[in-house]
JSON list of C-alpha atoms in Angstrom, two decimals:
[
{"chain": "B", "resi": 1, "resn": "UNK", "atom": "CA", "xyz": [88.31, 27.90, 135.12]},
{"chain": "B", "resi": 2, "resn": "UNK", "atom": "CA", "xyz": [90.60, 30.74, 134.06]},
{"chain": "B", "resi": 3, "resn": "UNK", "atom": "CA", "xyz": [88.50, 31.40, 130.97]},
{"chain": "B", "resi": 4, "resn": "UNK", "atom": "CA", "xyz": [85.35, 31.68, 133.12]},
{"chain": "B", "resi": 5, "resn": "UNK", "atom": "CA", "xyz": [86.97, 33.78, 135.83]},
{"chain": "B", "resi": 6, "resn": "UNK", "atom": "CA", "xyz": [88.71, 36.31, 133.58]},
{"chain": "B", "resi": 7, "resn": "UNK", "atom": "CA", "xyz": [85.56, 38.27, 132.55]},
{"chain": "B", "resi": 8, "resn": "UNK", "atom": "CA", "xyz": [84.60, 38.69, 136.22]},
{"chain": "B", "resi": 9, "resn": "UNK", "atom": "CA", "xyz": [88.08, 39.91, 137.11]},
{"chain": "B", "resi": 10, "resn": "UNK", "atom": "CA", "xyz": [88.05, 42.40, 134.25]},
{"chain": "B", "resi": 11, "resn": "UNK", "atom": "CA", "xyz": [84.52, 43.58, 135.08]},
{"chain": "B", "resi": 12, "resn": "UNK", "atom": "CA", "xyz": [85.48, 44.01, 138.73]},
{"chain": "B", "resi": 13, "resn": "UNK", "atom": "CA", "xyz": [88.49, 46.05, 137.65]},
{"chain": "B", "resi": 14, "resn": "UNK", "atom": "CA", "xyz": [86.33, 48.54, 135.76]},
{"chain": "B", "resi": 15, "resn": "UNK", "atom": "CA", "xyz": [83.47, 48.74, 138.28]},
{"chain": "B", "resi": 16, "resn": "UNK", "atom": "CA", "xyz": [85.13, 48.42, 141.68]},
{"chain": "B", "resi": 17, "resn": "UNK", "atom": "CA", "xyz": [88.61, 49.91, 141.30]},
{"chain": "B", "resi": 18, "resn": "UNK", "atom": "CA", "xyz": [88.72, 53.22, 143.24]},
{"chain": "B", "resi": 19, "resn": "UNK", "atom": "CA", "xyz": [88.81, 56.29, 141.00]},
{"chain": "B", "resi": 20, "resn": "UNK", "atom": "CA", "xyz": [92.12, 57.35, 142.51]},
{"chain": "B", "resi": 21, "resn": "UNK", "atom": "CA", "xyz": [93.79, 54.05, 141.64]},
{"chain": "B", "resi": 22, "resn": "UNK", "atom": "CA", "xyz": [95.78, 53.72, 138.40]},
{"chain": "B", "resi": 23, "resn": "UNK", "atom": "CA", "xyz": [93.70, 52.69, 135.40]},
{"chain": "B", "resi": 24, "resn": "UNK", "atom": "CA", "xyz": [95.70, 49.53, 134.93]},
{"chain": "B", "resi": 25, "resn": "UNK", "atom": "CA", "xyz": [95.32, 48.27, 138.53]},
{"chain": "B", "resi": 26, "resn": "UNK", "atom": "CA", "xyz": [94.03, 44.68, 138.39]},
{"chain": "B", "resi": 27, "resn": "UNK", "atom": "CA", "xyz": [94.04, 44.66, 134.60]},
{"chain": "B", "resi": 28, "resn": "UNK", "atom": "CA", "xyz": [97.10, 42.40, 134.20]},
{"chain": "B", "resi": 29, "resn": "UNK", "atom": "CA", "xyz": [95.52, 39.70, 136.36]},
{"chain": "B", "resi": 30, "resn": "UNK", "atom": "CA", "xyz": [92.36, 39.68, 134.29]},
{"chain": "B", "resi": 31, "resn": "UNK", "atom": "CA", "xyz": [94.23, 39.60, 130.99]},
{"chain": "B", "resi": 32, "resn": "UNK", "atom": "CA", "xyz": [96.50, 36.86, 132.28]},
{"chain": "B", "resi": 33, "resn": "UNK", "atom": "CA", "xyz": [93.52, 34.72, 133.26]},
{"chain": "B", "resi": 34, "resn": "UNK", "atom": "CA", "xyz": [91.91, 35.32, 129.86]},
{"chain": "B", "resi": 35, "resn": "UNK", "atom": "CA", "xyz": [95.09, 34.33, 128.01]},
{"chain": "B", "resi": 36, "resn": "UNK", "atom": "CA", "xyz": [95.57, 31.28, 130.23]},
{"chain": "B", "resi": 37, "resn": "UNK", "atom": "CA", "xyz": [91.98, 30.20, 129.65]},
{"chain": "B", "resi": 38, "resn": "UNK", "atom": "CA", "xyz": [92.24, 30.54, 125.86]},
{"chain": "B", "resi": 39, "resn": "UNK", "atom": "CA", "xyz": [95.52, 28.62, 125.85]},
{"chain": "B", "resi": 40, "resn": "UNK", "atom": "CA", "xyz": [94.06, 25.89, 128.06]},
{"chain": "B", "resi": 41, "resn": "UNK", "atom": "CA", "xyz": [91.04, 25.50, 125.78]},
{"chain": "B", "resi": 42, "resn": "UNK", "atom": "CA", "xyz": [93.26, 25.33, 122.69]},
{"chain": "B", "resi": 43, "resn": "UNK", "atom": "CA", "xyz": [95.59, 22.83, 124.37]},
{"chain": "B", "resi": 44, "resn": "UNK", "atom": "CA", "xyz": [92.75, 20.53, 125.46]},
{"chain": "B", "resi": 45, "resn": "UNK", "atom": "CA", "xyz": [91.26, 20.47, 121.96]},
{"chain": "B", "resi": 46, "resn": "UNK", "atom": "CA", "xyz": [94.55, 19.98, 120.10]},
{"chain": "B", "resi": 47, "resn": "UNK", "atom": "CA", "xyz": [96.40, 17.58, 122.40]},
{"chain": "B", "resi": 48, "resn": "UNK", "atom": "CA", "xyz": [93.68, 15.64, 124.19]},
{"chain": "B", "resi": 49, "resn": "UNK", "atom": "CA", "xyz": [94.05, 11.92, 123.51]},
{"chain": "B", "resi": 50, "resn": "UNK", "atom": "CA", "xyz": [90.94, 10.35, 121.99]},
{"chain": "B", "resi": 51, "resn": "UNK", "atom": "CA", "xyz": [90.26, 7.17, 123.93]},
{"chain": "B", "resi": 52, "resn": "UNK", "atom": "CA", "xyz": [88.32, 5.48, 121.11]},
{"chain": "B", "resi": 53, "resn": "UNK", "atom": "CA", "xyz": [91.30, 5.85, 118.79]},
{"chain": "B", "resi": 54, "resn": "UNK", "atom": "CA", "xyz": [93.77, 4.78, 121.48]},
{"chain": "B", "resi": 55, "resn": "UNK", "atom": "CA", "xyz": [91.74, 1.67, 122.33]},
{"chain": "B", "resi": 56, "resn": "UNK", "atom": "CA", "xyz": [91.52, 0.57, 118.68]},
{"chain": "B", "resi": 57, "resn": "UNK", "atom": "CA", "xyz": [95.11, 1.47, 117.75]},
{"chain": "B", "resi": 58, "resn": "UNK", "atom": "CA", "xyz": [96.90, 0.00, 120.75]},
{"chain": "B", "resi": 59, "resn": "UNK", "atom": "CA", "xyz": [95.33, -3.39, 120.02]},
{"chain": "B", "resi": 60, "resn": "UNK", "atom": "CA", "xyz": [96.99, -3.43, 116.60]},
{"chain": "B", "resi": 61, "resn": "UNK", "atom": "CA", "xyz": [100.56, -4.76, 116.21]},
{"chain": "B", "resi": 62, "resn": "UNK", "atom": "CA", "xyz": [103.30, -2.13, 116.41]},
{"chain": "B", "resi": 63, "resn": "UNK", "atom": "CA", "xyz": [101.26, 0.77, 117.78]},
{"chain": "B", "resi": 64, "resn": "UNK", "atom": "CA", "xyz": [102.40, 2.75, 120.81]},
{"chain": "B", "resi": 65, "resn": "UNK", "atom": "CA", "xyz": [101.43, 6.01, 122.54]},
{"chain": "B", "resi": 66, "resn": "UNK", "atom": "CA", "xyz": [103.01, 9.03, 120.86]},
{"chain": "B", "resi": 67, "resn": "UNK", "atom": "CA", "xyz": [105.20, 11.59, 122.61]},
{"chain": "B", "resi": 68, "resn": "UNK", "atom": "CA", "xyz": [102.59, 14.34, 122.33]},
{"chain": "B", "resi": 69, "resn": "UNK", "atom": "CA", "xyz": [102.66, 18.00, 123.28]},
{"chain": "B", "resi": 70, "resn": "UNK", "atom": "CA", "xyz": [103.41, 21.48, 121.92]},
{"chain": "B", "resi": 71, "resn": "UNK", "atom": "CA", "xyz": [107.18, 21.05, 122.32]},
{"chain": "B", "resi": 72, "resn": "UNK", "atom": "CA", "xyz": [107.31, 17.26, 121.90]},
{"chain": "B", "resi": 73, "resn": "UNK", "atom": "CA", "xyz": [108.49, 15.38, 118.78]},
{"chain": "B", "resi": 74, "resn": "UNK", "atom": "CA", "xyz": [105.06, 13.94, 117.88]},
{"chain": "B", "resi": 75, "resn": "UNK", "atom": "CA", "xyz": [103.13, 17.20, 118.28]},
{"chain": "B", "resi": 76, "resn": "UNK", "atom": "CA", "xyz": [99.35, 16.77, 118.28]},
{"chain": "B", "resi": 77, "resn": "UNK", "atom": "CA", "xyz": [99.38, 13.06, 117.38]},
{"chain": "B", "resi": 78, "resn": "UNK", "atom": "CA", "xyz": [98.39, 10.61, 120.11]},
{"chain": "B", "resi": 79, "resn": "UNK", "atom": "CA", "xyz": [99.48, 7.20, 118.74]},
{"chain": "B", "resi": 80, "resn": "UNK", "atom": "CA", "xyz": [102.17, 6.11, 116.30]},
{"chain": "B", "resi": 81, "resn": "UNK", "atom": "CA", "xyz": [103.48, 3.03, 114.53]},
{"chain": "B", "resi": 82, "resn": "UNK", "atom": "CA", "xyz": [105.46, 1.74, 111.58]},
{"chain": "B", "resi": 83, "resn": "UNK", "atom": "CA", "xyz": [103.42, 0.48, 108.63]},
{"chain": "B", "resi": 84, "resn": "UNK", "atom": "CA", "xyz": [104.34, -0.57, 105.09]},
{"chain": "B", "resi": 85, "resn": "UNK", "atom": "CA", "xyz": [107.91, 0.51, 105.77]},
{"chain": "B", "resi": 86, "resn": "UNK", "atom": "CA", "xyz": [107.24, 4.04, 106.96]},
{"chain": "B", "resi": 87, "resn": "UNK", "atom": "CA", "xyz": [106.33, 5.95, 110.12]},
{"chain": "B", "resi": 88, "resn": "UNK", "atom": "CA", "xyz": [102.70, 6.88, 110.79]},
{"chain": "B", "resi": 89, "resn": "UNK", "atom": "CA", "xyz": [101.04, 9.09, 113.41]},
{"chain": "B", "resi": 90, "resn": "UNK", "atom": "CA", "xyz": [97.34, 9.36, 114.24]},
{"chain": "B", "resi": 91, "resn": "UNK", "atom": "CA", "xyz": [95.02, 11.65, 116.17]},
{"chain": "B", "resi": 92, "resn": "UNK", "atom": "CA", "xyz": [91.26, 11.99, 116.36]},
{"chain": "B", "resi": 93, "resn": "UNK", "atom": "CA", "xyz": [88.58, 14.40, 117.53]},
{"chain": "B", "resi": 94, "resn": "UNK", "atom": "CA", "xyz": [85.10, 13.37, 118.67]},
{"chain": "B", "resi": 95, "resn": "UNK", "atom": "CA", "xyz": [82.56, 15.56, 116.86]},
{"chain": "B", "resi": 96, "resn": "UNK", "atom": "CA", "xyz": [79.45, 13.59, 117.87]},
{"chain": "B", "resi": 97, "resn": "UNK", "atom": "CA", "xyz": [76.31, 15.55, 118.62]},
{"chain": "B", "resi": 98, "resn": "UNK", "atom": "CA", "xyz": [74.43, 14.91, 121.83]},
{"chain": "B", "resi": 99, "resn": "UNK", "atom": "CA", "xyz": [71.49, 13.16, 120.18]},
{"chain": "B", "resi": 100, "resn": "UNK", "atom": "CA", "xyz": [73.19, 12.09, 116.96]},
{"chain": "B", "resi": 101, "resn": "UNK", "atom": "CA", "xyz": [75.34, 9.18, 115.81]},
{"chain": "B", "resi": 102, "resn": "UNK", "atom": "CA", "xyz": [78.96, 8.77, 116.89]},
{"chain": "B", "resi": 103, "resn": "UNK", "atom": "CA", "xyz": [81.29, 10.74, 114.63]},
{"chain": "B", "resi": 104, "resn": "UNK", "atom": "CA", "xyz": [85.04, 10.95, 114.71]},
{"chain": "B", "resi": 105, "resn": "UNK", "atom": "CA", "xyz": [87.45, 13.05, 112.67]},
{"chain": "B", "resi": 106, "resn": "UNK", "atom": "CA", "xyz": [90.52, 10.88, 112.17]},
{"chain": "B", "resi": 107, "resn": "UNK", "atom": "CA", "xyz": [93.83, 12.23, 110.86]},
{"chain": "B", "resi": 108, "resn": "UNK", "atom": "CA", "xyz": [96.79, 10.13, 109.83]},
{"chain": "B", "resi": 109, "resn": "UNK", "atom": "CA", "xyz": [100.20, 11.48, 108.88]},
{"chain": "B", "resi": 110, "resn": "UNK", "atom": "CA", "xyz": [102.70, 9.26, 107.05]},
{"chain": "B", "resi": 111, "resn": "UNK", "atom": "CA", "xyz": [106.33, 9.96, 106.35]},
{"chain": "B", "resi": 112, "resn": "UNK", "atom": "CA", "xyz": [107.08, 10.15, 102.61]},
{"chain": "B", "resi": 113, "resn": "UNK", "atom": "CA", "xyz": [110.57, 10.31, 101.08]},
{"chain": "B", "resi": 114, "resn": "UNK", "atom": "CA", "xyz": [109.37, 12.68, 98.34]},
{"chain": "B", "resi": 115, "resn": "UNK", "atom": "CA", "xyz": [112.82, 13.51, 96.96]},
{"chain": "B", "resi": 116, "resn": "UNK", "atom": "CA", "xyz": [111.32, 15.55, 94.12]},
{"chain": "B", "resi": 117, "resn": "UNK", "atom": "CA", "xyz": [109.39, 17.88, 96.42]},
{"chain": "B", "resi": 118, "resn": "UNK", "atom": "CA", "xyz": [106.04, 16.84, 94.94]},
{"chain": "B", "resi": 119, "resn": "UNK", "atom": "CA", "xyz": [102.91, 18.57, 96.27]},
{"chain": "B", "resi": 120, "resn": "UNK", "atom": "CA", "xyz": [99.55, 16.78, 96.09]},
{"chain": "B", "resi": 121, "resn": "UNK", "atom": "CA", "xyz": [96.02, 17.33, 97.31]},
{"chain": "B", "resi": 122, "resn": "UNK", "atom": "CA", "xyz": [92.70, 15.58, 96.70]},
{"chain": "B", "resi": 123, "resn": "UNK", "atom": "CA", "xyz": [89.25, 16.07, 98.19]},
{"chain": "B", "resi": 124, "resn": "UNK", "atom": "CA", "xyz": [85.57, 15.66, 97.18]},
{"chain": "B", "resi": 125, "resn": "UNK", "atom": "CA", "xyz": [84.37, 18.34, 94.77]},
{"chain": "B", "resi": 126, "resn": "UNK", "atom": "CA", "xyz": [82.80, 21.39, 96.38]},
{"chain": "B", "resi": 127, "resn": "UNK", "atom": "CA", "xyz": [84.12, 24.63, 97.78]},
{"chain": "B", "resi": 128, "resn": "UNK", "atom": "CA", "xyz": [83.27, 23.64, 101.36]},
{"chain": "B", "resi": 129, "resn": "UNK", "atom": "CA", "xyz": [85.35, 20.45, 101.10]},
{"chain": "B", "resi": 130, "resn": "UNK", "atom": "CA", "xyz": [88.60, 22.29, 100.38]},
{"chain": "B", "resi": 131, "resn": "UNK", "atom": "CA", "xyz": [91.20, 21.89, 103.15]},
{"chain": "B", "resi": 132, "resn": "UNK", "atom": "CA", "xyz": [92.09, 25.18, 104.84]},
{"chain": "B", "resi": 133, "resn": "UNK", "atom": "CA", "xyz": [95.75, 25.25, 103.85]},
{"chain": "B", "resi": 134, "resn": "UNK", "atom": "CA", "xyz": [97.98, 26.24, 100.95]},
{"chain": "B", "resi": 135, "resn": "UNK", "atom": "CA", "xyz": [97.43, 23.85, 98.03]},
{"chain": "B", "resi": 136, "resn": "UNK", "atom": "CA", "xyz": [99.07, 23.28, 94.64]},
{"chain": "B", "resi": 137, "resn": "UNK", "atom": "CA", "xyz": [97.29, 24.14, 91.36]},
{"chain": "B", "resi": 138, "resn": "UNK", "atom": "CA", "xyz": [94.38, 22.05, 90.07]},
{"chain": "B", "resi": 139, "resn": "UNK", "atom": "CA", "xyz": [95.56, 19.23, 87.79]},
{"chain": "B", "resi": 140, "resn": "UNK", "atom": "CA", "xyz": [93.84, 17.59, 84.85]},
{"chain": "B", "resi": 141, "resn": "UNK", "atom": "CA", "xyz": [91.61, 14.50, 85.09]},
{"chain": "B", "resi": 142, "resn": "UNK", "atom": "CA", "xyz": [93.10, 11.63, 87.11]},
{"chain": "B", "resi": 143, "resn": "UNK", "atom": "CA", "xyz": [91.95, 8.01, 86.60]},
{"chain": "B", "resi": 144, "resn": "UNK", "atom": "CA", "xyz": [89.62, 6.69, 89.34]},
{"chain": "B", "resi": 145, "resn": "UNK", "atom": "CA", "xyz": [89.34, 10.16, 90.93]},
{"chain": "B", "resi": 146, "resn": "UNK", "atom": "CA", "xyz": [86.10, 11.29, 89.24]},
{"chain": "B", "resi": 147, "resn": "UNK", "atom": "CA", "xyz": [84.03, 13.66, 91.44]},
{"chain": "B", "resi": 148, "resn": "UNK", "atom": "CA", "xyz": [87.16, 14.72, 93.31]},
{"chain": "B", "resi": 149, "resn": "UNK", "atom": "CA", "xyz": [89.22, 17.87, 93.00]},
{"chain": "B", "resi": 150, "resn": "UNK", "atom": "CA", "xyz": [92.83, 16.84, 92.47]},
{"chain": "B", "resi": 151, "resn": "UNK", "atom": "CA", "xyz": [95.77, 19.24, 92.68]},
{"chain": "B", "resi": 152, "resn": "UNK", "atom": "CA", "xyz": [99.44, 18.62, 92.03]},
{"chain": "B", "resi": 153, "resn": "UNK", "atom": "CA", "xyz": [102.78, 20.25, 91.46]},
{"chain": "B", "resi": 154, "resn": "UNK", "atom": "CA", "xyz": [104.37, 19.38, 89.08]},
{"chain": "B", "resi": 155, "resn": "UNK", "atom": "CA", "xyz": [101.29, 18.91, 86.91]},
{"chain": "B", "resi": 156, "resn": "UNK", "atom": "CA", "xyz": [101.75, 15.20, 86.15]},
{"chain": "B", "resi": 157, "resn": "UNK", "atom": "CA", "xyz": [102.46, 14.09, 89.70]},
{"chain": "B", "resi": 158, "resn": "UNK", "atom": "CA", "xyz": [98.83, 13.35, 90.62]},
{"chain": "B", "resi": 159, "resn": "UNK", "atom": "CA", "xyz": [98.36, 11.06, 87.62]},
{"chain": "B", "resi": 160, "resn": "UNK", "atom": "CA", "xyz": [101.59, 9.25, 88.54]},
{"chain": "B", "resi": 161, "resn": "UNK", "atom": "CA", "xyz": [100.83, 8.56, 92.22]},
{"chain": "B", "resi": 162, "resn": "UNK", "atom": "CA", "xyz": [97.10, 8.78, 92.96]},
{"chain": "B", "resi": 163, "resn": "UNK", "atom": "CA", "xyz": [95.35, 6.27, 90.61]},
{"chain": "B", "resi": 164, "resn": "UNK", "atom": "CA", "xyz": [96.77, 3.26, 92.48]},
{"chain": "B", "resi": 165, "resn": "UNK", "atom": "CA", "xyz": [95.15, 4.47, 95.71]},
{"chain": "B", "resi": 166, "resn": "UNK", "atom": "CA", "xyz": [91.63, 4.11, 94.26]},
{"chain": "B", "resi": 167, "resn": "UNK", "atom": "CA", "xyz": [91.93, 1.46, 91.58]},
{"chain": "B", "resi": 168, "resn": "UNK", "atom": "CA", "xyz": [90.50, -1.20, 93.92]},
{"chain": "B", "resi": 169, "resn": "UNK", "atom": "CA", "xyz": [87.15, 0.60, 93.88]},
{"chain": "B", "resi": 170, "resn": "UNK", "atom": "CA", "xyz": [85.04, 0.06, 97.01]},
{"chain": "B", "resi": 171, "resn": "UNK", "atom": "CA", "xyz": [87.96, -1.55, 98.82]},
{"chain": "B", "resi": 172, "resn": "UNK", "atom": "CA", "xyz": [89.86, 1.75, 98.72]},
{"chain": "B", "resi": 173, "resn": "UNK", "atom": "CA", "xyz": [89.64, 3.81, 101.90]},
{"chain": "B", "resi": 174, "resn": "UNK", "atom": "CA", "xyz": [89.82, 7.00, 99.83]},
{"chain": "B", "resi": 175, "resn": "UNK", "atom": "CA", "xyz": [86.08, 7.24, 99.26]},
{"chain": "B", "resi": 176, "resn": "UNK", "atom": "CA", "xyz": [82.66, 7.54, 100.89]},
{"chain": "B", "resi": 177, "resn": "UNK", "atom": "CA", "xyz": [82.85, 4.16, 102.66]},
{"chain": "B", "resi": 178, "resn": "UNK", "atom": "CA", "xyz": [85.50, 5.45, 105.06]},
{"chain": "B", "resi": 179, "resn": "UNK", "atom": "CA", "xyz": [84.38, 9.07, 105.10]},
{"chain": "B", "resi": 180, "resn": "UNK", "atom": "CA", "xyz": [87.45, 10.28, 103.20]},
{"chain": "B", "resi": 181, "resn": "UNK", "atom": "CA", "xyz": [87.75, 14.07, 103.53]},
{"chain": "B", "resi": 182, "resn": "UNK", "atom": "CA", "xyz": [91.10, 14.97, 101.99]},
{"chain": "B", "resi": 183, "resn": "UNK", "atom": "CA", "xyz": [94.75, 14.10, 101.50]},
{"chain": "B", "resi": 184, "resn": "UNK", "atom": "CA", "xyz": [97.61, 16.58, 101.31]},
{"chain": "B", "resi": 185, "resn": "UNK", "atom": "CA", "xyz": [101.27, 15.86, 100.55]},
{"chain": "B", "resi": 186, "resn": "UNK", "atom": "CA", "xyz": [103.63, 18.64, 101.63]},
{"chain": "B", "resi": 187, "resn": "UNK", "atom": "CA", "xyz": [107.34, 18.06, 102.13]},
{"chain": "B", "resi": 188, "resn": "UNK", "atom": "CA", "xyz": [107.92, 14.68, 103.74]},
{"chain": "B", "resi": 189, "resn": "UNK", "atom": "CA", "xyz": [104.42, 14.26, 105.20]},
{"chain": "B", "resi": 190, "resn": "UNK", "atom": "CA", "xyz": [101.30, 12.81, 103.62]},
{"chain": "B", "resi": 191, "resn": "UNK", "atom": "CA", "xyz": [98.31, 13.83, 105.75]},
{"chain": "B", "resi": 192, "resn": "UNK", "atom": "CA", "xyz": [94.93, 12.12, 105.23]},
{"chain": "B", "resi": 193, "resn": "UNK", "atom": "CA", "xyz": [91.66, 12.95, 106.98]},
{"chain": "B", "resi": 194, "resn": "UNK", "atom": "CA", "xyz": [88.58, 10.77, 107.45]},
{"chain": "B", "resi": 195, "resn": "UNK", "atom": "CA", "xyz": [85.20, 11.31, 109.08]},
{"chain": "B", "resi": 196, "resn": "UNK", "atom": "CA", "xyz": [84.22, 8.04, 110.74]},
{"chain": "B", "resi": 197, "resn": "UNK", "atom": "CA", "xyz": [80.53, 7.41, 111.39]},
{"chain": "B", "resi": 198, "resn": "UNK", "atom": "CA", "xyz": [79.26, 4.95, 113.99]},
{"chain": "B", "resi": 199, "resn": "UNK", "atom": "CA", "xyz": [82.49, 4.02, 115.73]},
{"chain": "B", "resi": 200, "resn": "UNK", "atom": "CA", "xyz": [86.06, 3.15, 114.85]},
{"chain": "B", "resi": 201, "resn": "UNK", "atom": "CA", "xyz": [86.82, -0.55, 114.57]},
{"chain": "B", "resi": 202, "resn": "UNK", "atom": "CA", "xyz": [90.27, -2.11, 114.58]},
{"chain": "B", "resi": 203, "resn": "UNK", "atom": "CA", "xyz": [89.62, -3.55, 111.11]},
{"chain": "B", "resi": 204, "resn": "UNK", "atom": "CA", "xyz": [88.73, -0.18, 109.61]},
{"chain": "B", "resi": 205, "resn": "UNK", "atom": "CA", "xyz": [91.66, 1.52, 111.32]},
{"chain": "B", "resi": 206, "resn": "UNK", "atom": "CA", "xyz": [94.02, -1.15, 110.04]},
{"chain": "B", "resi": 207, "resn": "UNK", "atom": "CA", "xyz": [92.76, -0.62, 106.47]},
{"chain": "B", "resi": 208, "resn": "UNK", "atom": "CA", "xyz": [93.20, 3.14, 106.67]},
{"chain": "B", "resi": 209, "resn": "UNK", "atom": "CA", "xyz": [96.70, 2.91, 108.11]},
{"chain": "B", "resi": 210, "resn": "UNK", "atom": "CA", "xyz": [97.82, 0.31, 105.57]},
{"chain": "B", "resi": 211, "resn": "UNK", "atom": "CA", "xyz": [96.51, 2.10, 102.48]},
{"chain": "B", "resi": 212, "resn": "UNK", "atom": "CA", "xyz": [97.64, 5.57, 103.55]},
{"chain": "B", "resi": 213, "resn": "UNK", "atom": "CA", "xyz": [101.11, 4.25, 104.39]},
{"chain": "B", "resi": 214, "resn": "UNK", "atom": "CA", "xyz": [101.40, 2.42, 101.07]},
{"chain": "B", "resi": 215, "resn": "UNK", "atom": "CA", "xyz": [100.47, 5.60, 99.21]},
{"chain": "B", "resi": 216, "resn": "UNK", "atom": "CA", "xyz": [103.14, 7.53, 101.14]},
{"chain": "B", "resi": 217, "resn": "UNK", "atom": "CA", "xyz": [105.77, 4.87, 100.41]},
{"chain": "B", "resi": 218, "resn": "UNK", "atom": "CA", "xyz": [104.99, 5.00, 96.67]},
{"chain": "B", "resi": 219, "resn": "UNK", "atom": "CA", "xyz": [106.06, 8.67, 96.52]},
{"chain": "B", "resi": 220, "resn": "UNK", "atom": "CA", "xyz": [109.78, 8.23, 95.99]}
]
């Protein structure tokens, strides 16, 4: 509401304010409404709980609602659990089109010990598939990761940790079957992103959580 009202308040300020009144009369109210509207829109997009994810996750053992919010410990994530011996957090955004199939962007973050400060990234080849964040340098070829751009620091880290995540072929979630978009390891968090087509089932979610968590646990 604030985002819609702010242009009218600002327009009224410039058109209706008496010439003798100070230039800034009414301007703070309009700017405040504009800022409040932008913040409200950002908040609703970033912290809104996706019901499809919540319904699937809360039926799995060990999952619970996260303590979400801009100043809360779980940040943007809406559900959390412990899997494969580590903590995991999940959030999702519905990106379905009105007349298209159901599509969901799913993000999972897993705690990784990462004592060596390793940095990793992997995503399908192509400039438009690159995650919009700071990434380590491109590494050499990595087994099982053909047609993917793989980055690591130090240089041999990707070859040490990533092959096991895809060696099971089609059973790996890090591929087209599960809409794998990217993974990034930075500090003590491994973040993986998937684009789910046609609905999120408990079975698929369980696979993603298990394999992402096991990859995070292997980085020690």
